[in-house]
Every structure is written in structure tokens, then in C-alpha cells.
PDB file of C-alpha atoms in Angstrom:
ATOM      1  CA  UNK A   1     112.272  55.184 100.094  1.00  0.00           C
ATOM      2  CA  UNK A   2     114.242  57.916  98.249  1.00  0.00           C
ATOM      3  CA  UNK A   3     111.554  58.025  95.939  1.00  0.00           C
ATOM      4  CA  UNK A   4     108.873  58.499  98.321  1.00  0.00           C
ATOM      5  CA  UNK A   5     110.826  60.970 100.023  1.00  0.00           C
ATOM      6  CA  UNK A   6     111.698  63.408  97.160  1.00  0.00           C
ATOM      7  CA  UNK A   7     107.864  63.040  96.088  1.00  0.00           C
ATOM      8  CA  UNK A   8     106.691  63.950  99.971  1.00  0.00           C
ATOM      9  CA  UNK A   9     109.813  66.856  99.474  1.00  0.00           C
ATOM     10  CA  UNK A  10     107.982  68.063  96.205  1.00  0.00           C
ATOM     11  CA  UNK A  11     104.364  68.224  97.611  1.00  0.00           C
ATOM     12  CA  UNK A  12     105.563  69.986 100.751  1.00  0.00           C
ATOM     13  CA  UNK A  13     107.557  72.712  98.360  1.00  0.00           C
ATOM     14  CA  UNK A  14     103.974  73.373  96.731  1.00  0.00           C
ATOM     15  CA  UNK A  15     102.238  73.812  99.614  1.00  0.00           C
ATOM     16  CA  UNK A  16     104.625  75.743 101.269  1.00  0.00           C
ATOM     17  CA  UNK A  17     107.290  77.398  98.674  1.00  0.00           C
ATOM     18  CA  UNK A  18     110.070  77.293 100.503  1.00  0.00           C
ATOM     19  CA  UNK A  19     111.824  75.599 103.424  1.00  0.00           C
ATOM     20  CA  UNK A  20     114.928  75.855 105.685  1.00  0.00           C
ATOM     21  CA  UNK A  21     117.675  72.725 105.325  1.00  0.00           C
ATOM     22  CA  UNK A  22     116.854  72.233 109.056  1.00  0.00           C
ATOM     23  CA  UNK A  23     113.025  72.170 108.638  1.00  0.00           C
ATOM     24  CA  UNK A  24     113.782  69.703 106.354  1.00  0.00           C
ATOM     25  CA  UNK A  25     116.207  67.494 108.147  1.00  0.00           C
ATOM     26  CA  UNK A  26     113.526  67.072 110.788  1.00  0.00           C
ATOM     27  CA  UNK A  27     109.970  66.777 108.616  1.00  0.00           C
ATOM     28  CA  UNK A  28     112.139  63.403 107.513  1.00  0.00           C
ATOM     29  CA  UNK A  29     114.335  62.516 110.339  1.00  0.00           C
ATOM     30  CA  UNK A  30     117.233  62.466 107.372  1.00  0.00           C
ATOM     31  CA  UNK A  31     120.793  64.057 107.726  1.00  0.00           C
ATOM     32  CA  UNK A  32     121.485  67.547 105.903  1.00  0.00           C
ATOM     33  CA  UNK A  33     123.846  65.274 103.928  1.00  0.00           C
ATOM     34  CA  UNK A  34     121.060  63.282 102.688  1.00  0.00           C
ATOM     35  CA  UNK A  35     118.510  66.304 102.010  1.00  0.00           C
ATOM     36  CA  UNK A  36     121.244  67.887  99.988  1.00  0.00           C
ATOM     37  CA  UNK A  37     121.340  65.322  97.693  1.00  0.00           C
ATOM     38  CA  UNK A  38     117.644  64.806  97.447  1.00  0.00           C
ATOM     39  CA  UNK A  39     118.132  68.881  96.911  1.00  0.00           C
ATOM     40  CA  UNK A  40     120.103  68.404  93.838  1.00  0.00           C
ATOM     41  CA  UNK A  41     118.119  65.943  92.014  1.00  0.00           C
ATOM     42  CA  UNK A  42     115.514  68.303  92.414  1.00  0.00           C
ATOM     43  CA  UNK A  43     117.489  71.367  91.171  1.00  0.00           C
ATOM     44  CA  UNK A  44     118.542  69.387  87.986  1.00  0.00           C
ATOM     45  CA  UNK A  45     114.634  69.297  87.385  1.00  0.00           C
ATOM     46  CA  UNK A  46     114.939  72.759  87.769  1.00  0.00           C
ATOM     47  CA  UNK A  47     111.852  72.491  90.327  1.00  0.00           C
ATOM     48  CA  UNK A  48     113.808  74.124  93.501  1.00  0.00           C
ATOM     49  CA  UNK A  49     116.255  76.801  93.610  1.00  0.00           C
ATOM     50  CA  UNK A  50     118.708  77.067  96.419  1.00  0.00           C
ATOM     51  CA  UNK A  51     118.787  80.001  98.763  1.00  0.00           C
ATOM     52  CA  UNK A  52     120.976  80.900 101.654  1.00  0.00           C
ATOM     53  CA  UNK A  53     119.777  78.113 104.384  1.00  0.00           C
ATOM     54  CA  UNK A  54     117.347  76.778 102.663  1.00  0.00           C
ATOM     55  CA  UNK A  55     115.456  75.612  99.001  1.00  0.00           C
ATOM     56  CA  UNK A  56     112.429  77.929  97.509  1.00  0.00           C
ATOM     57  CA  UNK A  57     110.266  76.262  95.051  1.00  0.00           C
ATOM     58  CA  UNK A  58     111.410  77.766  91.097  1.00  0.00           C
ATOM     59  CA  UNK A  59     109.206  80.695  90.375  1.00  0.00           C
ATOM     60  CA  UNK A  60     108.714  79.524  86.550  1.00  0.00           C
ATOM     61  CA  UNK A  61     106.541  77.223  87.551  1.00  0.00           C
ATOM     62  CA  UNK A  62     104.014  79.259  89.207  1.00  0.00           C
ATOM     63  CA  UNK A  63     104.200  82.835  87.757  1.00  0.00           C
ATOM     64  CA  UNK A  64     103.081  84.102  85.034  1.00  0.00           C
ATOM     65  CA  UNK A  65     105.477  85.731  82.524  1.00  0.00           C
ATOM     66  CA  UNK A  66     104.616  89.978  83.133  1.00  0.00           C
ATOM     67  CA  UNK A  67     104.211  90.460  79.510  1.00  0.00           C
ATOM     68  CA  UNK A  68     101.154  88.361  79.532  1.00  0.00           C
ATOM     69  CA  UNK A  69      99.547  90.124  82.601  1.00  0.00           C
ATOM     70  CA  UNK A  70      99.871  92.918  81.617  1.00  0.00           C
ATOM     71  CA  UNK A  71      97.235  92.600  78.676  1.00  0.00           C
ATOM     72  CA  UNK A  72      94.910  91.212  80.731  1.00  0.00           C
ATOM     73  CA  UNK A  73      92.031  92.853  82.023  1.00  0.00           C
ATOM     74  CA  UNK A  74      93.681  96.308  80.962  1.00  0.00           C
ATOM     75  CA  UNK A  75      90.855  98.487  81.164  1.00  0.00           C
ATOM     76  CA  UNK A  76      90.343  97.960  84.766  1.00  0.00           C
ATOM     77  CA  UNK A  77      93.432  97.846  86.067  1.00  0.00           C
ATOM     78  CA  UNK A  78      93.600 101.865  84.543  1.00  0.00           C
ATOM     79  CA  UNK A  79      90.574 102.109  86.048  1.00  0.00           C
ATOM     80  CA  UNK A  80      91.794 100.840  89.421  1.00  0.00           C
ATOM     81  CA  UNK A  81      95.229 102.644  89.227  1.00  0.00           C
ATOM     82  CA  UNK A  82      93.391 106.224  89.074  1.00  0.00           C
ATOM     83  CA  UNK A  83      91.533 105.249  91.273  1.00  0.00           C
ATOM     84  CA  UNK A  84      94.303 104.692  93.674  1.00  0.00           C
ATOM     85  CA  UNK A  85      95.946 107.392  93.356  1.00  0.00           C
ATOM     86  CA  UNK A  86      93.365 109.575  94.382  1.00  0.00           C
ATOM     87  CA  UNK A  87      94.313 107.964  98.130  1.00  0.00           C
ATOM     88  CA  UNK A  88      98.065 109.891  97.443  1.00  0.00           C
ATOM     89  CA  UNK A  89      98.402 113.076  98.807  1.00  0.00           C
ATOM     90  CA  UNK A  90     101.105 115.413  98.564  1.00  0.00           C
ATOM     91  CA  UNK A  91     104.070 115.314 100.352  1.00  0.00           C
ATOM     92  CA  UNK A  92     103.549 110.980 100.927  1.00  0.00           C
ATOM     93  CA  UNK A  93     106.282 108.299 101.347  1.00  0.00           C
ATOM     94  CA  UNK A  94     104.605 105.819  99.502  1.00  0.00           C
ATOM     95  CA  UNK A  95     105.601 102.044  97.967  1.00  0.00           C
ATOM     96  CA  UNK A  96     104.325 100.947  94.957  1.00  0.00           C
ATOM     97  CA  UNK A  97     104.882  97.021  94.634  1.00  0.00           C
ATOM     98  CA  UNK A  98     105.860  95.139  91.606  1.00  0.00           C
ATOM     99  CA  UNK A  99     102.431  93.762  89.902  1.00  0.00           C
ATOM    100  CA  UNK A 100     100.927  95.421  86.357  1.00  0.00           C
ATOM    101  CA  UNK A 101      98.031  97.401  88.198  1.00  0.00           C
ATOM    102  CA  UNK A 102     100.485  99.348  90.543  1.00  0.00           C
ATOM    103  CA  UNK A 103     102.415 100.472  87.884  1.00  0.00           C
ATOM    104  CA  UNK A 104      98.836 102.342  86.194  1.00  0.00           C
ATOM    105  CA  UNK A 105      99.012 104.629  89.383  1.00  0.00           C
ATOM    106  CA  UNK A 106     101.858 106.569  87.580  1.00  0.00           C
ATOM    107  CA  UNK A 107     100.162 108.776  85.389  1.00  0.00           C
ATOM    108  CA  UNK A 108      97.837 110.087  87.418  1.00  0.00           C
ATOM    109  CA  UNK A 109     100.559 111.043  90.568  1.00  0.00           C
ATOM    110  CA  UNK A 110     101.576 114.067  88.111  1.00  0.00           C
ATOM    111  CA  UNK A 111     100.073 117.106  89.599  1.00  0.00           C
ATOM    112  CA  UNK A 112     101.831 115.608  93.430  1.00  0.00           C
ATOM    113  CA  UNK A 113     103.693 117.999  95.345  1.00  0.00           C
ATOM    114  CA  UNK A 114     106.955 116.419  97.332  1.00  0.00           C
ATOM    115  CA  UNK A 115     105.887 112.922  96.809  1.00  0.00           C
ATOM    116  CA  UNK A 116     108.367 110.353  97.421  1.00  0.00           C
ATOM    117  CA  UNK A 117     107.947 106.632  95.522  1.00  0.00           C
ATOM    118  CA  UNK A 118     109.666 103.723  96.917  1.00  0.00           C
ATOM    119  CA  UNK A 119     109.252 100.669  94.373  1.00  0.00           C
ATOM    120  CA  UNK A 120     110.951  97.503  92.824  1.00  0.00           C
ATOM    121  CA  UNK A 121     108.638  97.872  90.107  1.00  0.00           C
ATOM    122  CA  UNK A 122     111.194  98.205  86.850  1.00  0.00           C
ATOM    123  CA  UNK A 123     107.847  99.850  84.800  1.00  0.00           C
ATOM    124  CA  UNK A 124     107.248 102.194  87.778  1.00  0.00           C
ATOM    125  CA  UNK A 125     110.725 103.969  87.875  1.00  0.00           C
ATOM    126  CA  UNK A 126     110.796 103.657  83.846  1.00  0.00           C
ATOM    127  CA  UNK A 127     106.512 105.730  83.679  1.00  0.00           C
ATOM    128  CA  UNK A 128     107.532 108.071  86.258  1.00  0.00           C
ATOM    129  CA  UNK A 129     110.742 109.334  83.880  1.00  0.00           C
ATOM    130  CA  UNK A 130     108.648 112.226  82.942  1.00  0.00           C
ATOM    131  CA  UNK A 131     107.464 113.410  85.428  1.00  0.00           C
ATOM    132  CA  UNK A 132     110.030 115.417  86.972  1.00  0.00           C
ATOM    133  CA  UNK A 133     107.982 116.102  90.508  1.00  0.00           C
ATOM    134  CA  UNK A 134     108.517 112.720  90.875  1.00  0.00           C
ATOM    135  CA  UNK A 135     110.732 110.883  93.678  1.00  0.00           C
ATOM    136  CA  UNK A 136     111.975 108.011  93.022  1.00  0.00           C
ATOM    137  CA  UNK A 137     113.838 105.499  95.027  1.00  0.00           C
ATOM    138  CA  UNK A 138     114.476 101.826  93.967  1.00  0.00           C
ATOM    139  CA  UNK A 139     114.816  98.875  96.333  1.00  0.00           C
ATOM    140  CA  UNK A 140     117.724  97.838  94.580  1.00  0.00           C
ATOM    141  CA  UNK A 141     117.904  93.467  94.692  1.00  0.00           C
ATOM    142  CA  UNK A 142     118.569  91.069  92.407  1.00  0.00           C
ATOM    143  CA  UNK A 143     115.896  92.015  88.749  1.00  0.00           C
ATOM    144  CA  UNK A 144     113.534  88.718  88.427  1.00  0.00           C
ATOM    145  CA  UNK A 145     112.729  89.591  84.437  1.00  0.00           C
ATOM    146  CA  UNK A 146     109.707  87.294  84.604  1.00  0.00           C
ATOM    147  CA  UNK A 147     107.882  89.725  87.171  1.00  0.00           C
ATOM    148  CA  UNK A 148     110.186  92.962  85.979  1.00  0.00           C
ATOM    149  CA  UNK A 149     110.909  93.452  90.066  1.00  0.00           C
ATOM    150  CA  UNK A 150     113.928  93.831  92.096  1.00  0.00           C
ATOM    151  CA  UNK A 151     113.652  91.177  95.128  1.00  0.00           C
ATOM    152  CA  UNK A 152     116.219  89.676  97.771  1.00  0.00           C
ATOM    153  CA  UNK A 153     117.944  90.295 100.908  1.00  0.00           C
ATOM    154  CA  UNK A 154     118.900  94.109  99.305  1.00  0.00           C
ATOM    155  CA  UNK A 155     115.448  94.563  98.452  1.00  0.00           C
ATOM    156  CA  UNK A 156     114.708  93.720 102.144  1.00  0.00           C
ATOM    157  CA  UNK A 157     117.194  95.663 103.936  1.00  0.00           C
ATOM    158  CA  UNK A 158     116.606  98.743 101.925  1.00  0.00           C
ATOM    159  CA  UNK A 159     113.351  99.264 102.610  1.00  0.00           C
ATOM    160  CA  UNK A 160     114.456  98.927 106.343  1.00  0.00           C
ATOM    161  CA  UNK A 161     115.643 102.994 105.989  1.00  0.00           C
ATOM    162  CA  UNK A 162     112.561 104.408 105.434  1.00  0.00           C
ATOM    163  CA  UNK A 163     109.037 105.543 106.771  1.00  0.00           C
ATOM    164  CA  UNK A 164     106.704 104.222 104.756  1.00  0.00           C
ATOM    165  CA  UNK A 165     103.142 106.103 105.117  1.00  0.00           C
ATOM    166  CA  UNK A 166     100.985 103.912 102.531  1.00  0.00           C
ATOM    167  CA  UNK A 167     102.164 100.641 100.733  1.00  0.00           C
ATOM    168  CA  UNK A 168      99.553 100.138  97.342  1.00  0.00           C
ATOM    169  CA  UNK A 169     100.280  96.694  97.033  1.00  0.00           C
ATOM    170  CA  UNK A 170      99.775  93.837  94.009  1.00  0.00           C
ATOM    171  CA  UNK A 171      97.918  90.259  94.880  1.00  0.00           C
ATOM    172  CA  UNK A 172      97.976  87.092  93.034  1.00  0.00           C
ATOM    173  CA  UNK A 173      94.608  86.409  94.629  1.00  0.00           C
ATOM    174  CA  UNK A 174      92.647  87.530  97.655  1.00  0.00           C
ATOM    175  CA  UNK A 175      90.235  85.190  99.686  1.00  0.00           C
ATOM    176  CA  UNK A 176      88.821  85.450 103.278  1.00  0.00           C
ATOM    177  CA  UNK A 177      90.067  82.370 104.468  1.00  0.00           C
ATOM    178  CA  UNK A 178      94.095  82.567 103.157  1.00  0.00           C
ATOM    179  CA  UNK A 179      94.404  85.911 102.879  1.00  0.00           C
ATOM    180  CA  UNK A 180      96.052  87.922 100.496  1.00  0.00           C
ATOM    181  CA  UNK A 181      97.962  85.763  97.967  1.00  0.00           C
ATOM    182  CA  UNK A 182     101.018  85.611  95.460  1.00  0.00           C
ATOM    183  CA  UNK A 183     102.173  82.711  92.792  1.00  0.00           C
ATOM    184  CA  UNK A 184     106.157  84.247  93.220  1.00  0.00           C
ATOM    185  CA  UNK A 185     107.829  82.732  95.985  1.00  0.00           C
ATOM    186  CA  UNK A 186     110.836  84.939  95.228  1.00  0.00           C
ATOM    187  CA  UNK A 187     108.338  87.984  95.764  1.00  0.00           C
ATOM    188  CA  UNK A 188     107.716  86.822  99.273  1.00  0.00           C
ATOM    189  CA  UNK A 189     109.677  88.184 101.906  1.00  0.00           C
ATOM    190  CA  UNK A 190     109.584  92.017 100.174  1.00  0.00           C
ATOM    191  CA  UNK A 191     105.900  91.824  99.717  1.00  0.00           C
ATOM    192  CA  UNK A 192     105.582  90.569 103.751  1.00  0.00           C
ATOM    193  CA  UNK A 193     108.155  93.503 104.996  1.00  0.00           C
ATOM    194  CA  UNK A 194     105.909  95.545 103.207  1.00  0.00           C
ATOM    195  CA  UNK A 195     102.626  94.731 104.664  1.00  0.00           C
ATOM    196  CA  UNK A 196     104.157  94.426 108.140  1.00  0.00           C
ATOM    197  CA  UNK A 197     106.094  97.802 108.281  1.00  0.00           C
ATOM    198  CA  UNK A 198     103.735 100.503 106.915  1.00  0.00           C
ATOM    199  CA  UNK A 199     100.999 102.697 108.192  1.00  0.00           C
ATOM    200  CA  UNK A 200      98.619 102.022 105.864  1.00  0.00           C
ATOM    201  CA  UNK A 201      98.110  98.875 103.459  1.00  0.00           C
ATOM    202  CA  UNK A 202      96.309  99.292 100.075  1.00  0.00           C
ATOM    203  CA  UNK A 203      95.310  96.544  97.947  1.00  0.00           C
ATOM    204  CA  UNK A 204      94.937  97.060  94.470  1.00  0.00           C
ATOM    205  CA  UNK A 205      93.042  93.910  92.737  1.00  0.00           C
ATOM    206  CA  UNK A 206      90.484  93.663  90.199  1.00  0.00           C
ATOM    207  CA  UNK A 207      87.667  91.706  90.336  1.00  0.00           C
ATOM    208  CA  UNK A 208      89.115  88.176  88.757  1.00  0.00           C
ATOM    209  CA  UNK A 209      91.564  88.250  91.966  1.00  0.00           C
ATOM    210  CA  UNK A 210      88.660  87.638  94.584  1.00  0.00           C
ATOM    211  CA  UNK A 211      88.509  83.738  95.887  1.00  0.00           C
ATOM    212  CA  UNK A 212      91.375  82.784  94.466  1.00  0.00           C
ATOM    213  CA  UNK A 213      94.002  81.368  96.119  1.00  0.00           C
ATOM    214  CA  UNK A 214      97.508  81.593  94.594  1.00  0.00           C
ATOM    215  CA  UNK A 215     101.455  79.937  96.170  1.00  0.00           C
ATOM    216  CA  UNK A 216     101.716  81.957  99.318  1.00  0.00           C
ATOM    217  CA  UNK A 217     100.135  83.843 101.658  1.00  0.00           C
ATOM    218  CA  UNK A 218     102.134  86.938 102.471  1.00  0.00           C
ATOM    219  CA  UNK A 219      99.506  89.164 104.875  1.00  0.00           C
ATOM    220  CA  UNK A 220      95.944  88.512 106.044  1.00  0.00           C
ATOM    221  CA  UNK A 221      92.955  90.257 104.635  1.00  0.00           C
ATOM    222  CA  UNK A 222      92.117  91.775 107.927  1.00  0.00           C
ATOM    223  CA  UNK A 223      94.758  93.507 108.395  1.00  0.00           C
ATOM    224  CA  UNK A 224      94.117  95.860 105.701  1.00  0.00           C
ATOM    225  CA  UNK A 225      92.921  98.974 105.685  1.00  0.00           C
ATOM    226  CA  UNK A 226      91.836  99.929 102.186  1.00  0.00           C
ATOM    227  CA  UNK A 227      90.549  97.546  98.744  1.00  0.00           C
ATOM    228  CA  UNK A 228      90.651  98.936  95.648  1.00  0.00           C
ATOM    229  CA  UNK A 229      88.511  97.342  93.061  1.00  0.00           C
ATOM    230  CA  UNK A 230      86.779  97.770  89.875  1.00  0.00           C
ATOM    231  CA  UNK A 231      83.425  96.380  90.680  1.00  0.00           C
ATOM    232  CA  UNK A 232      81.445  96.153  94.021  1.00  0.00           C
ATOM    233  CA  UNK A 233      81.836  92.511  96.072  1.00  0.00           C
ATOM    234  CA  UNK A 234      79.355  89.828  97.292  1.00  0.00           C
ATOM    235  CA  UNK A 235      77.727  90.112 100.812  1.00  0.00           C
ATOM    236  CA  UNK A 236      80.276  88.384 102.336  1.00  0.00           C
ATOM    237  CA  UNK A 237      83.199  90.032 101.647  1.00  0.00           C
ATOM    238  CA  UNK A 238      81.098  93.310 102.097  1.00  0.00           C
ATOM    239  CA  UNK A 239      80.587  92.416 106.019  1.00  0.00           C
ATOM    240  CA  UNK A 240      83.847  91.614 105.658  1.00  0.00           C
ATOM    241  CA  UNK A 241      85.630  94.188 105.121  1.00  0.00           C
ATOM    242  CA  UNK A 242      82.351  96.182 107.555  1.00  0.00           C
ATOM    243  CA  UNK A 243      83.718  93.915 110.588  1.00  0.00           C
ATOM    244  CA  UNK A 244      87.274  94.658 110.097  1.00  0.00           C
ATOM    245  CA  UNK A 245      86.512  98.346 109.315  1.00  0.00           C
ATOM    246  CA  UNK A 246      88.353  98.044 105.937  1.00  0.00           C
ATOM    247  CA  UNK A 247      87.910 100.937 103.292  1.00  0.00           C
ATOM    248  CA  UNK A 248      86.336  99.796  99.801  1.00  0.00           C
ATOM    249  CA  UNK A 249      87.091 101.571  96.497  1.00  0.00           C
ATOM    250  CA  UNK A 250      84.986 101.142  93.676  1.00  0.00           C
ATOM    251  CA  UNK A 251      84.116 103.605  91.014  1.00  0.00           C
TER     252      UNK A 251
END
């Protein structure tokens, strides 16, 4: 039975990525004491991590390392970035999520007047050190070195002080049906504060990101107002993104 029950424990982790003690305790009609040892056999496999009140499942095992993102698909995620940009207008409050085609946006946000960057994107605050008309504001958080981003509770509560006017945010993948998409689970909760709290939502993903489905969902697609993208959609996400009155971007 213990068996059985970590193994049920493991495939509700995947599909879900994280879960409160209590959520637990009733999915298997089991006593916290009993969960909390199934918890620690599964933190020795270093497949969980505990959080305050609850278990998310470890982030190694979905994400992949930054440094290998990064090179891929280069040329349009520049190509997407200055594109972006163009939607930034002087005197913005803007976020700029962790992801490696946010971060492109920098260099061409150097001629802004009185524009104001809120970010827990380490290789944002590190591009925009030369350019001096540049505000810069970090979440703050706990730094995840395999996605170079602050996250946490601080990450959370910072963002809580300020008027966001556009958010240009990263995806994992993007479908119709789930939504917009992300492999961290530690990402979660900043990326959702995000997308719930700003004027205007921006997605930045390049072609490779549509119909795929990634850990968790953290907004829905039609709730969006603008897609930026490096080449032009099917049909169906064209009438789409026509129903729900959502801005494309393509060069």
C-alpha cells in the first residue's frame, strides 16, 4: 500500500507540481504524520522539495539549465526582443520576466525616456548596466541559478508595491487548450501575480513554443492582450487570437 501510495503521490506531483500537506492528507484519507514520511522518502530521491505548507515537485527535473536556452533559436528570439520593445514607450512601468527572449528587449530600450524596469531576470539588471536611462528595480527572492531568476514569497510581495502598466512575459509553451505554460514550478506563483496584476500582458514566444504544453499552467491564452512572435500562426490560432481580440506581432 505504501508503495502504491508514494507512486499515486509521484504521478499527482507531475501533473500538478505542487500540493498543500492538507490536499494531500485528504486525496489519500492518510494522516499528515503519514504523508510526511511518504514526503521524505521522496525528498531523499530528490524528486520533491518542501515548501512552507506544502511539497513542489524539484525543478531539475523539468527545466532546462538557462545556459542551454539561451543558444537556442538565438536569432529569433533578437528578432522577437526588438520587436517587443517597440510596444515600450517612454515614461512605462514595465516587468520583464525571467526567460532568455525577455532579456533581448534590453538593447533596444536605450533611446527610453523615464522608463522604469521591474524584473527577476539576473541577465536583465546585468544588459541594462549601461544604459544609464535605465530604471531598474529587482524583485529581490531567493536566485534559482538554473533559470538565473529571483523567485519566492519576496519576489511575490515585492511586486505587490507597484503599478505595473505592461508585463512582457516568458512561456515554456503556449497552446489553446492549457494556456500559457512553464516547466519551473518554482517560477509559478511570480509568473501568475504577474499575469493577474498588470494592465497589459505581452507574450514573447517564438515559434517552437506554439502547441506545446510544458509543467504548469500559470494564465490562459485569452486573457492576453498582445503575442509576439517570429513567424505568422496557423488558422486556428489566428481566429484565435481574432475572437479574443488579442494583438499579433510578427515582423
Amino acid at each position: 500500500m505504501k508503495e502504491d501510495r508514494i507512486s499515486a503521490l509521484q504521478n499527482h506531483l507531475r501533473k500538478n507540481g505542487r500540493a498543500s500537506i492538507e490536499e494531500l492528507c485528504s486525496l489519500f484519507s492518510i494522516s499528515k504524520n503519514t504523508i510526511r514520511r511518504d514526503i521524505k522518502e521522496l525528498e531523499k530521491q530528490n524528486y520533491i522539495k518542501k515548501v512552507y505548507g506544502g511539497v513542489i515537485l524539484n525543478d531539475t527535473k523539468t527545466t532546462e539549465p538557462f545556459e542551454s536556452r539561451e543558444v537556442k533559436n538565438k536569432d529569433e528570439k533578437q528578432e522577437i526582443g526588438s520587436l517587443a520593445s517597440n510596444l515600450v514607450e517612454d515614461g512605462d512601468i514595465i516587468y520583464i520576466d525571467s526567460g532568455t527572449t525577455t532579456m533581448c528587449m534590453i538593447p533596444h530600450l536605450a533611446a527610453r525616456k523615464n522608463l522604469t524596469i521591474i524584473t527577476n531576470n539576473l541577465h536583465v539588471i546585468t544588459s541594462s548596466l549601461p544604459f544609464s536611462n535605465l530604471n531598474i528595480i529587482c524583485t529581490g527572492g531567493t536566485f534559482l541559478r538554473r533559470t538565473n531568476s529571483f523567485i519566492g514569497i519576496e519576489a511575490v510581495n515585492s511586486l505587490k508595491q507597484y503599478n505595473i502598466s505592461k508585463s512582457f512575459v516568458a512561456t515554456t509553451g503556449l497552446s489553446i487548450e492549457k494556456g500559457l505554460t512553464n516547466s519551473s514550478s518554482f517560477e509559478y506563483d511570480i509568473k501568475r501575480y504577474v499575469s493577474e496584476n498588470s494592465e497589459q500582458i505581452i507574450v514573447l514566444a517564438d515559434n517552437t513554443k506554439f502547441d506545446r504544453v510544458s509543467l504548469m499552467t500559470y494564465y490562459d491564452l485569452k486573457s492576453i492582450q498582445v503575442l509576439v512572435t517570429n513567424k505568422e500562426p496557423d488558422a486556428t490560432y489566428k481566429k484565435f487570437f481574432n475572437d479574443y481580440n488579442i494583438k499579433l506581432v510578427i515582423p
